[in-house]
């Protein structure tokens, strides 16, 4: 894949992980990213982030793809699987090592937390081969330039008041971390716009810095409020979110569209999933998406 920007002005993507079936929170993000891409005459790519085999659920990849199809989504190009790109991530680690931008680490999470997430140099002078096991590799975040950025949904994001932590790019068990893979994939797929959940907003500073380290231009970011469960926790597979009912595809889409600020007239309720997405394109305005971390309880009343 070329690192040059494509002729298309907008390339977006949806990148679920196969740790379980899609739930309404992930469907909401799929709807937002899809409509924003298509409303701007762009492409919408599908990527499966299968980086962590121990956490994968059998059959989840196939179930995710099936659910998206039943709900009327049509992705552009081939589906990309991160598990098939491990050699790319290793090449980028080698590049970063040659630039002296990453360092090996054996510190525990507790030790890092005690220092407010900042590595204090206990092991970043160690002479370690990149392929030696039992060492994590961290991105040096202490030499960053400005990390402020404009978000197309949330208010402008200032430079962090606290230095970002030195994020892990490859774990001690030799599995590549999300922060490395997502940036490498977005660069290679020439992603220009990323719409994703507010729970990933704190990752943006790390990722912008990594883009700069790799000599690439970051995409434009927009962060959508997340859905909460009855305990006010983010709706997620880890928290036991209920899988989407594919038999209610049209109703699921209408529920998401209402949250995203689209007014629904009575004729919407007689349409099927593909017809609903087609109608939604004519009414899509990203500035109608509310700002803030999550949707309020009143927003979630069906």
C-alpha angles and dihedrals in degrees: 000000000000122000091212117107113261127242088248110090094212130041116167132173146198115216116184124176118231095232088117144333121303117273130196092272092058092043089055090056092046090053093048095047093044096049094044091052096045094042087059093048089251138137124262116208130196120219126179110213098209096157099128112057095180090061097043120111117223111254094009095119093055092043092052093051091047093049092051091050093048089052092055101256118147115190124206120238127352124328111256119219116201091210087069093054103058091117089059092054091050091051091052091049089053089051092050091047091053088052090050090238099126133050137193120254139186097176119130123238089249092056092050092047090052087061094048091259095304121124110233098203101261093140109005091102093058118123101234131158113234091237096050111115127231094044125103118212118223132196112239104239097173095086098053127138120217113326098188116125142171116251116206092216107025127050118279110291115231126213107282112267089214117051110256115251120259096262122218115246096178125020129227089257088060094250113137115242126240092244092062098039097047093053094045091049094046090051094048093044089048093233111189101179132033121193111183143140126300089241087075096051092099089056093060096080091054092048096047089053091049091051089055092047090054093047095247136127115248119236124245110270132214122178119206122206112259129234119249130212125228090279092054091252121134110272103250144145090251089057093050099259112185113252117248116270103234090197088069098049096135093046091047092054094047090052091052094046093053091053089050092058103261116140111227120212122198095264091066091069093065094053128097124233098272092046091050093054091047091051091045092058090065091054101039117129116160091201088070091066107102119242122231135076100285144006114264123248090253090056090056097057107113 
